[in-house]
């Protein structure tokens, strides 16, 4: 069952197009046609739906301190390499490096050692199997964060479904405003449709952390669950009011 669709109503601005001199060209006119002096109404309307986040991203890392950089780098590689090889064989997961660095450890203004850190980012569908996998990895690696989000494919699909509701809300708003202002009707001048994609406001990701277990026998499934986010489609534009 789909969540109810809601329409947002924001302020509309009524304005008159200024009269252009006879010798001037106007953006509201074309050769052989008079300037359109009818009043216009600028408005927008939105439709939205709460959607379950269908992706989870876990970041795990290995960190090692050593007197020389090479020793720490070798140890971090030994921890990450088998994990990376194993996860790449799982078609349900997306795995990529999330950073690798070596930096000095300072004490009283001098370098006393080197710290190496390497991380992996694992993306999949929220499930008990994913939670169990992360819990298992936390027995040998450190868990930095877990973030739930909505996939681009799902967001675009929901935005497309909301277009009809957003257009209907736009029409209803224009009808109401025209009658309230004493006009008999309206006609569309220009329209644009936008969605809550990557360029719009994004929900704050939820993060959590787990300490590395002392041994593989202590593997505990990740205590996480997906949340919900809001997808919005907005119709904006202007209409000409009919006397």
PDB file of C-alpha atoms in Angstrom:
ATOM      1  CA  UNK A   1       0.000   0.000   0.000  1.00  0.00           C
ATOM      2  CA  UNK A   2       1.503   3.321  -1.032  1.00  0.00           C
ATOM      3  CA  UNK A   3       1.927   6.121   1.461  1.00  0.00           C
ATOM      4  CA  UNK A   4      -0.527   8.999   0.964  1.00  0.00           C
ATOM      5  CA  UNK A   5       0.457  11.708  -1.487  1.00  0.00           C
ATOM      6  CA  UNK A   6       0.520  15.223  -0.121  1.00  0.00           C
ATOM      7  CA  UNK A   7       0.646  18.512  -1.985  1.00  0.00           C
ATOM      8  CA  UNK A   8       2.496  21.550  -0.691  1.00  0.00           C
ATOM      9  CA  UNK A   9       1.157  25.004  -1.266  1.00  0.00           C
ATOM     10  CA  UNK A  10       3.524  27.950  -1.263  1.00  0.00           C
ATOM     11  CA  UNK A  11       2.957  31.651  -1.798  1.00  0.00           C
ATOM     12  CA  UNK A  12       2.089  32.817  -5.302  1.00  0.00           C
ATOM     13  CA  UNK A  13       3.071  36.196  -6.718  1.00  0.00           C
ATOM     14  CA  UNK A  14       0.788  38.212  -9.000  1.00  0.00           C
ATOM     15  CA  UNK A  15       2.395  40.732 -11.292  1.00  0.00           C
ATOM     16  CA  UNK A  16       1.572  42.840 -14.329  1.00  0.00           C
ATOM     17  CA  UNK A  17       3.734  42.908 -17.445  1.00  0.00           C
ATOM     18  CA  UNK A  18       4.880  46.521 -18.013  1.00  0.00           C
ATOM     19  CA  UNK A  19       3.691  48.252 -21.181  1.00  0.00           C
ATOM     20  CA  UNK A  20       6.524  48.328 -23.731  1.00  0.00           C
ATOM     21  CA  UNK A  21       7.154  51.378 -25.947  1.00  0.00           C
ATOM     22  CA  UNK A  22       5.875  51.040 -29.499  1.00  0.00           C
ATOM     23  CA  UNK A  23       9.406  50.991 -30.909  1.00  0.00           C
ATOM     24  CA  UNK A  24      10.721  48.365 -28.453  1.00  0.00           C
ATOM     25  CA  UNK A  25      10.925  44.614 -28.923  1.00  0.00           C
ATOM     26  CA  UNK A  26       9.314  42.534 -26.129  1.00  0.00           C
ATOM     27  CA  UNK A  27      10.083  38.999 -25.030  1.00  0.00           C
ATOM     28  CA  UNK A  28       6.315  38.514 -24.693  1.00  0.00           C
ATOM     29  CA  UNK A  29       5.621  39.307 -28.318  1.00  0.00           C
ATOM     30  CA  UNK A  30       6.466  37.991 -31.753  1.00  0.00           C
ATOM     31  CA  UNK A  31       6.469  39.933 -35.034  1.00  0.00           C
ATOM     32  CA  UNK A  32       2.916  40.648 -36.130  1.00  0.00           C
ATOM     33  CA  UNK A  33       1.371  39.986 -32.696  1.00  0.00           C
ATOM     34  CA  UNK A  34       0.569  42.461 -29.891  1.00  0.00           C
ATOM     35  CA  UNK A  35       2.271  42.455 -26.480  1.00  0.00           C
ATOM     36  CA  UNK A  36       0.425  40.242 -23.971  1.00  0.00           C
ATOM     37  CA  UNK A  37      -0.596  42.581 -21.140  1.00  0.00           C
ATOM     38  CA  UNK A  38      -2.719  40.076 -19.234  1.00  0.00           C
ATOM     39  CA  UNK A  39      -1.748  39.544 -15.576  1.00  0.00           C
ATOM     40  CA  UNK A  40       0.274  36.443 -14.726  1.00  0.00           C
ATOM     41  CA  UNK A  41       0.489  34.275 -11.660  1.00  0.00           C
ATOM     42  CA  UNK A  42       3.723  32.554 -10.603  1.00  0.00           C
ATOM     43  CA  UNK A  43       3.238  29.445  -8.492  1.00  0.00           C
ATOM     44  CA  UNK A  44       4.483  25.945  -7.750  1.00  0.00           C
ATOM     45  CA  UNK A  45       3.118  22.764  -6.230  1.00  0.00           C
ATOM     46  CA  UNK A  46       4.700  19.523  -5.025  1.00  0.00           C
ATOM     47  CA  UNK A  47       3.820  15.905  -4.402  1.00  0.00           C
ATOM     48  CA  UNK A  48       5.878  13.648  -2.176  1.00  0.00           C
ATOM     49  CA  UNK A  49       6.128  10.110  -0.802  1.00  0.00           C
ATOM     50  CA  UNK A  50       8.038   8.507   2.062  1.00  0.00           C
ATOM     51  CA  UNK A  51      10.130   5.633   0.668  1.00  0.00           C
ATOM     52  CA  UNK A  52      12.102   2.903   2.436  1.00  0.00           C
ATOM     53  CA  UNK A  53      15.856   3.326   1.929  1.00  0.00           C
ATOM     54  CA  UNK A  54      16.999   0.383  -0.197  1.00  0.00           C
ATOM     55  CA  UNK A  55      20.812   0.598   0.105  1.00  0.00           C
ATOM     56  CA  UNK A  56      23.190   0.264   3.016  1.00  0.00           C
ATOM     57  CA  UNK A  57      26.859   1.283   2.958  1.00  0.00           C
ATOM     58  CA  UNK A  58      29.309  -0.085   5.553  1.00  0.00           C
ATOM     59  CA  UNK A  59      32.884   1.185   5.851  1.00  0.00           C
ATOM     60  CA  UNK A  60      35.443  -1.089   7.519  1.00  0.00           C
ATOM     61  CA  UNK A  61      39.138  -0.419   8.047  1.00  0.00           C
ATOM     62  CA  UNK A  62      42.411  -1.867   9.300  1.00  0.00           C
ATOM     63  CA  UNK A  63      44.934   0.252  11.185  1.00  0.00           C
ATOM     64  CA  UNK A  64      48.455  -0.591  12.285  1.00  0.00           C
ATOM     65  CA  UNK A  65      51.288   1.305  14.016  1.00  0.00           C
ATOM     66  CA  UNK A  66      54.901   0.256  13.460  1.00  0.00           C
ATOM     67  CA  UNK A  67      58.448   1.664  13.780  1.00  0.00           C
ATOM     68  CA  UNK A  68      58.833   1.739   9.985  1.00  0.00           C
ATOM     69  CA  UNK A  69      56.175   2.441   7.316  1.00  0.00           C
ATOM     70  CA  UNK A  70      56.735  -0.780   5.372  1.00  0.00           C
ATOM     71  CA  UNK A  71      55.904  -3.037   8.312  1.00  0.00           C
ATOM     72  CA  UNK A  72      52.561  -1.335   8.986  1.00  0.00           C
ATOM     73  CA  UNK A  73      51.650  -1.245   5.324  1.00  0.00           C
ATOM     74  CA  UNK A  74      52.316  -4.955   4.975  1.00  0.00           C
ATOM     75  CA  UNK A  75      50.148  -5.785   7.991  1.00  0.00           C
ATOM     76  CA  UNK A  76      47.232  -3.653   6.764  1.00  0.00           C
ATOM     77  CA  UNK A  77      47.463  -5.244   3.314  1.00  0.00           C
ATOM     78  CA  UNK A  78      47.430  -8.733   4.845  1.00  0.00           C
ATOM     79  CA  UNK A  79      44.198  -7.877   6.669  1.00  0.00           C
ATOM     80  CA  UNK A  80      42.400  -6.196   3.763  1.00  0.00           C
ATOM     81  CA  UNK A  81      43.465  -8.331   0.776  1.00  0.00           C
ATOM     82  CA  UNK A  82      41.541 -11.534   1.659  1.00  0.00           C
ATOM     83  CA  UNK A  83      38.440  -9.557   2.626  1.00  0.00           C
ATOM     84  CA  UNK A  84      38.502  -7.652  -0.661  1.00  0.00           C
ATOM     85  CA  UNK A  85      38.984 -10.846  -2.675  1.00  0.00           C
ATOM     86  CA  UNK A  86      36.106 -12.572  -0.888  1.00  0.00           C
ATOM     87  CA  UNK A  87      33.637  -9.694  -1.223  1.00  0.00           C
ATOM     88  CA  UNK A  88      34.367  -9.185  -4.919  1.00  0.00           C
ATOM     89  CA  UNK A  89      33.033 -12.674  -5.585  1.00  0.00           C
ATOM     90  CA  UNK A  90      29.613 -11.723  -4.181  1.00  0.00           C
ATOM     91  CA  UNK A  91      27.432 -10.381  -7.014  1.00  0.00           C
ATOM     92  CA  UNK A  92      25.025  -8.820  -4.478  1.00  0.00           C
ATOM     93  CA  UNK A  93      27.697  -6.454  -3.146  1.00  0.00           C
ATOM     94  CA  UNK A  94      29.602  -3.446  -4.457  1.00  0.00           C
ATOM     95  CA  UNK A  95      33.088  -3.107  -2.942  1.00  0.00           C
ATOM     96  CA  UNK A  96      35.633  -0.333  -3.382  1.00  0.00           C
ATOM     97  CA  UNK A  97      38.594   1.208  -1.598  1.00  0.00           C
ATOM     98  CA  UNK A  98      37.650   3.967   0.841  1.00  0.00           C
ATOM     99  CA  UNK A  99      41.152   5.351   1.413  1.00  0.00           C
ATOM    100  CA  UNK A 100      44.669   4.197   2.237  1.00  0.00           C
ATOM    101  CA  UNK A 101      47.230   6.346   4.013  1.00  0.00           C
ATOM    102  CA  UNK A 102      50.420   6.244   6.069  1.00  0.00           C
ATOM    103  CA  UNK A 103      51.266   9.108   8.420  1.00  0.00           C
ATOM    104  CA  UNK A 104      53.881   9.756  11.104  1.00  0.00           C
ATOM    105  CA  UNK A 105      53.176   9.368  14.807  1.00  0.00           C
ATOM    106  CA  UNK A 106      54.599  12.343  16.693  1.00  0.00           C
ATOM    107  CA  UNK A 107      55.774  12.522  20.292  1.00  0.00           C
ATOM    108  CA  UNK A 108      57.550  15.544  21.759  1.00  0.00           C
ATOM    109  CA  UNK A 109      58.189  17.050  18.311  1.00  0.00           C
ATOM    110  CA  UNK A 110      59.769  13.953  16.835  1.00  0.00           C
ATOM    111  CA  UNK A 111      58.526  10.989  14.828  1.00  0.00           C
ATOM    112  CA  UNK A 112      58.350   7.859  16.985  1.00  0.00           C
ATOM    113  CA  UNK A 113      56.517   5.588  14.516  1.00  0.00           C
ATOM    114  CA  UNK A 114      54.165   5.304  11.584  1.00  0.00           C
ATOM    115  CA  UNK A 115      50.430   4.674  11.409  1.00  0.00           C
ATOM    116  CA  UNK A 116      48.924   2.999   8.342  1.00  0.00           C
ATOM    117  CA  UNK A 117      45.191   2.869   7.707  1.00  0.00           C
ATOM    118  CA  UNK A 118      43.279   1.269   4.842  1.00  0.00           C
ATOM    119  CA  UNK A 119      39.483   1.156   4.421  1.00  0.00           C
ATOM    120  CA  UNK A 120      36.895  -0.651   2.304  1.00  0.00           C
ATOM    121  CA  UNK A 121      33.383   0.520   1.453  1.00  0.00           C
ATOM    122  CA  UNK A 122      30.743  -2.193   1.052  1.00  0.00           C
ATOM    123  CA  UNK A 123      27.325  -1.444  -0.491  1.00  0.00           C
ATOM    124  CA  UNK A 124      24.368  -3.822  -0.616  1.00  0.00           C
ATOM    125  CA  UNK A 125      20.675  -4.246   0.109  1.00  0.00           C
ATOM    126  CA  UNK A 126      19.616  -4.065   3.761  1.00  0.00           C
ATOM    127  CA  UNK A 127      19.123  -7.619   4.994  1.00  0.00           C
ATOM    128  CA  UNK A 128      19.935 -10.002   7.825  1.00  0.00           C
ATOM    129  CA  UNK A 129      22.658 -11.497   5.634  1.00  0.00           C
ATOM    130  CA  UNK A 130      24.324  -8.088   5.198  1.00  0.00           C
ATOM    131  CA  UNK A 131      24.112  -7.433   8.947  1.00  0.00           C
ATOM    132  CA  UNK A 132      25.686 -10.829   9.662  1.00  0.00           C
ATOM    133  CA  UNK A 133      28.478 -10.170   7.149  1.00  0.00           C
ATOM    134  CA  UNK A 134      29.366  -6.837   8.742  1.00  0.00           C
ATOM    135  CA  UNK A 135      29.339  -8.424  12.180  1.00  0.00           C
ATOM    136  CA  UNK A 136      31.733 -11.107  10.930  1.00  0.00           C
ATOM    137  CA  UNK A 137      34.077  -8.564   9.341  1.00  0.00           C
ATOM    138  CA  UNK A 138      34.159  -6.652  12.624  1.00  0.00           C
ATOM    139  CA  UNK A 139      36.002  -9.560  14.239  1.00  0.00           C
ATOM    140  CA  UNK A 140      39.145  -8.783  12.216  1.00  0.00           C
ATOM    141  CA  UNK A 141      38.557  -5.216  11.041  1.00  0.00           C
ATOM    142  CA  UNK A 142      37.181  -2.042  12.608  1.00  0.00           C
ATOM    143  CA  UNK A 143      33.727  -0.815  11.624  1.00  0.00           C
ATOM    144  CA  UNK A 144      33.828   2.913  10.918  1.00  0.00           C
ATOM    145  CA  UNK A 145      30.244   3.650   9.880  1.00  0.00           C
ATOM    146  CA  UNK A 146      27.008   2.315   8.443  1.00  0.00           C
ATOM    147  CA  UNK A 147      24.810   4.587   6.319  1.00  0.00           C
ATOM    148  CA  UNK A 148      21.359   3.865   4.878  1.00  0.00           C
ATOM    149  CA  UNK A 149      20.288   5.639   1.683  1.00  0.00           C
ATOM    150  CA  UNK A 150      17.965   5.508  -1.304  1.00  0.00           C
ATOM    151  CA  UNK A 151      19.336   4.250  -4.608  1.00  0.00           C
ATOM    152  CA  UNK A 152      19.302   6.596  -7.600  1.00  0.00           C
ATOM    153  CA  UNK A 153      17.189   4.147  -9.621  1.00  0.00           C
ATOM    154  CA  UNK A 154      14.469   3.995  -6.969  1.00  0.00           C
ATOM    155  CA  UNK A 155      14.474   7.763  -6.451  1.00  0.00           C
ATOM    156  CA  UNK A 156      14.042   8.458 -10.186  1.00  0.00           C
ATOM    157  CA  UNK A 157      11.248   5.884 -10.489  1.00  0.00           C
ATOM    158  CA  UNK A 158       9.294   7.392  -7.596  1.00  0.00           C
ATOM    159  CA  UNK A 159       9.796  10.923  -8.950  1.00  0.00           C
ATOM    160  CA  UNK A 160       8.278   9.823 -12.265  1.00  0.00           C
ATOM    161  CA  UNK A 161       5.273   8.332 -10.463  1.00  0.00           C
ATOM    162  CA  UNK A 162       4.719  11.604  -8.588  1.00  0.00           C
ATOM    163  CA  UNK A 163       4.528  13.806 -11.708  1.00  0.00           C
ATOM    164  CA  UNK A 164       0.785  13.219 -12.177  1.00  0.00           C
ATOM    165  CA  UNK A 165       0.030  14.174  -8.563  1.00  0.00           C
ATOM    166  CA  UNK A 166       2.247  17.281  -8.736  1.00  0.00           C
ATOM    167  CA  UNK A 167       0.605  18.472 -11.979  1.00  0.00           C
ATOM    168  CA  UNK A 168      -2.842  17.922 -10.455  1.00  0.00           C
ATOM    169  CA  UNK A 169      -1.820  19.958  -7.411  1.00  0.00           C
ATOM    170  CA  UNK A 170      -0.571  22.736  -9.704  1.00  0.00           C
ATOM    171  CA  UNK A 171      -3.919  22.843 -11.540  1.00  0.00           C
ATOM    172  CA  UNK A 172      -5.885  22.913  -8.287  1.00  0.00           C
ATOM    173  CA  UNK A 173      -3.745  25.727  -6.912  1.00  0.00           C
ATOM    174  CA  UNK A 174      -4.112  27.766 -10.120  1.00  0.00           C
ATOM    175  CA  UNK A 175      -7.927  27.238 -10.090  1.00  0.00           C
ATOM    176  CA  UNK A 176      -8.205  28.348  -6.472  1.00  0.00           C
ATOM    177  CA  UNK A 177      -5.961  31.385  -6.901  1.00  0.00           C
ATOM    178  CA  UNK A 178      -7.691  32.561 -10.101  1.00  0.00           C
ATOM    179  CA  UNK A 179     -11.151  32.410  -8.504  1.00  0.00           C
ATOM    180  CA  UNK A 180      -9.944  34.112  -5.324  1.00  0.00           C
ATOM    181  CA  UNK A 181      -8.512  36.968  -7.413  1.00  0.00           C
ATOM    182  CA  UNK A 182     -11.734  37.393  -9.378  1.00  0.00           C
ATOM    183  CA  UNK A 183     -10.700  35.826 -12.689  1.00  0.00           C
ATOM    184  CA  UNK A 184     -12.768  33.299 -14.606  1.00  0.00           C
ATOM    185  CA  UNK A 185      -9.860  31.033 -15.459  1.00  0.00           C
ATOM    186  CA  UNK A 186      -6.236  30.715 -16.512  1.00  0.00           C
ATOM    187  CA  UNK A 187      -3.953  29.232 -19.141  1.00  0.00           C
ATOM    188  CA  UNK A 188      -0.400  27.942 -18.840  1.00  0.00           C
ATOM    189  CA  UNK A 189       2.384  30.314 -19.812  1.00  0.00           C
ATOM    190  CA  UNK A 190       5.404  28.145 -18.886  1.00  0.00           C
ATOM    191  CA  UNK A 191       6.123  25.110 -16.707  1.00  0.00           C
ATOM    192  CA  UNK A 192       9.094  23.217 -15.300  1.00  0.00           C
ATOM    193  CA  UNK A 193       9.286  19.939 -13.377  1.00  0.00           C
ATOM    194  CA  UNK A 194      12.008  19.090 -10.870  1.00  0.00           C
ATOM    195  CA  UNK A 195      12.675  16.298  -8.410  1.00  0.00           C
ATOM    196  CA  UNK A 196      14.560  15.789  -5.165  1.00  0.00           C
ATOM    197  CA  UNK A 197      17.590  14.279  -6.912  1.00  0.00           C
ATOM    198  CA  UNK A 198      21.273  14.699  -6.149  1.00  0.00           C
ATOM    199  CA  UNK A 199      21.061  18.480  -6.564  1.00  0.00           C
ATOM    200  CA  UNK A 200      18.327  18.882  -3.956  1.00  0.00           C
ATOM    201  CA  UNK A 201      18.313  18.564  -0.171  1.00  0.00           C
ATOM    202  CA  UNK A 202      19.425  15.135   1.011  1.00  0.00           C
ATOM    203  CA  UNK A 203      18.423  13.354   4.247  1.00  0.00           C
ATOM    204  CA  UNK A 204      21.093  13.199   6.932  1.00  0.00           C
ATOM    205  CA  UNK A 205      22.757   9.753   6.796  1.00  0.00           C
ATOM    206  CA  UNK A 206      22.528   7.587   9.883  1.00  0.00           C
ATOM    207  CA  UNK A 207      25.874   6.294  11.100  1.00  0.00           C
ATOM    208  CA  UNK A 208      27.008   3.860  13.772  1.00  0.00           C
ATOM    209  CA  UNK A 209      30.215   2.209  14.890  1.00  0.00           C
ATOM    210  CA  UNK A 210      31.287  -1.140  16.369  1.00  0.00           C
ATOM    211  CA  UNK A 211      34.528  -2.052  18.066  1.00  0.00           C
ATOM    212  CA  UNK A 212      36.545  -4.927  16.647  1.00  0.00           C
ATOM    213  CA  UNK A 213      35.784  -8.167  18.484  1.00  0.00           C
ATOM    214  CA  UNK A 214      38.576 -10.023  20.226  1.00  0.00           C
ATOM    215  CA  UNK A 215      38.082 -13.212  18.194  1.00  0.00           C
ATOM    216  CA  UNK A 216      35.983 -14.698  15.423  1.00  0.00           C
ATOM    217  CA  UNK A 217      33.885 -16.523  18.060  1.00  0.00           C
ATOM    218  CA  UNK A 218      32.520 -13.153  19.147  1.00  0.00           C
ATOM    219  CA  UNK A 219      30.986 -12.211  15.784  1.00  0.00           C
ATOM    220  CA  UNK A 220      27.709 -10.350  16.364  1.00  0.00           C
ATOM    221  CA  UNK A 221      25.303  -9.325  13.562  1.00  0.00           C
ATOM    222  CA  UNK A 222      25.082  -5.605  12.923  1.00  0.00           C
ATOM    223  CA  UNK A 223      22.139  -4.171  14.965  1.00  0.00           C
ATOM    224  CA  UNK A 224      20.916  -1.952  12.129  1.00  0.00           C
ATOM    225  CA  UNK A 225      17.705  -1.370  10.195  1.00  0.00           C
ATOM    226  CA  UNK A 226      16.883   0.769   7.166  1.00  0.00           C
ATOM    227  CA  UNK A 227      14.940   3.993   7.572  1.00  0.00           C
ATOM    228  CA  UNK A 228      12.775   6.080   5.268  1.00  0.00           C
ATOM    229  CA  UNK A 229      13.409   9.180   3.175  1.00  0.00           C
ATOM    230  CA  UNK A 230      11.128  11.597   1.343  1.00  0.00           C
ATOM    231  CA  UNK A 231      11.075  11.835  -2.457  1.00  0.00           C
ATOM    232  CA  UNK A 232       9.538  14.992  -3.953  1.00  0.00           C
ATOM    233  CA  UNK A 233       8.464  16.127  -7.415  1.00  0.00           C
ATOM    234  CA  UNK A 234       7.733  19.833  -7.933  1.00  0.00           C
ATOM    235  CA  UNK A 235       5.935  21.598 -10.780  1.00  0.00           C
ATOM    236  CA  UNK A 236       6.756  25.312 -11.094  1.00  0.00           C
ATOM    237  CA  UNK A 237       5.713  27.907 -13.643  1.00  0.00           C
ATOM    238  CA  UNK A 238       3.452  30.804 -14.526  1.00  0.00           C
ATOM    239  CA  UNK A 239      -0.098  31.083 -15.835  1.00  0.00           C
ATOM    240  CA  UNK A 240      -1.978  33.901 -17.580  1.00  0.00           C
ATOM    241  CA  UNK A 241      -5.147  34.938 -15.756  1.00  0.00           C
ATOM    242  CA  UNK A 242      -8.297  35.234 -17.914  1.00  0.00           C
ATOM    243  CA  UNK A 243     -10.751  38.051 -17.089  1.00  0.00           C
TER     244      UNK A 243
END
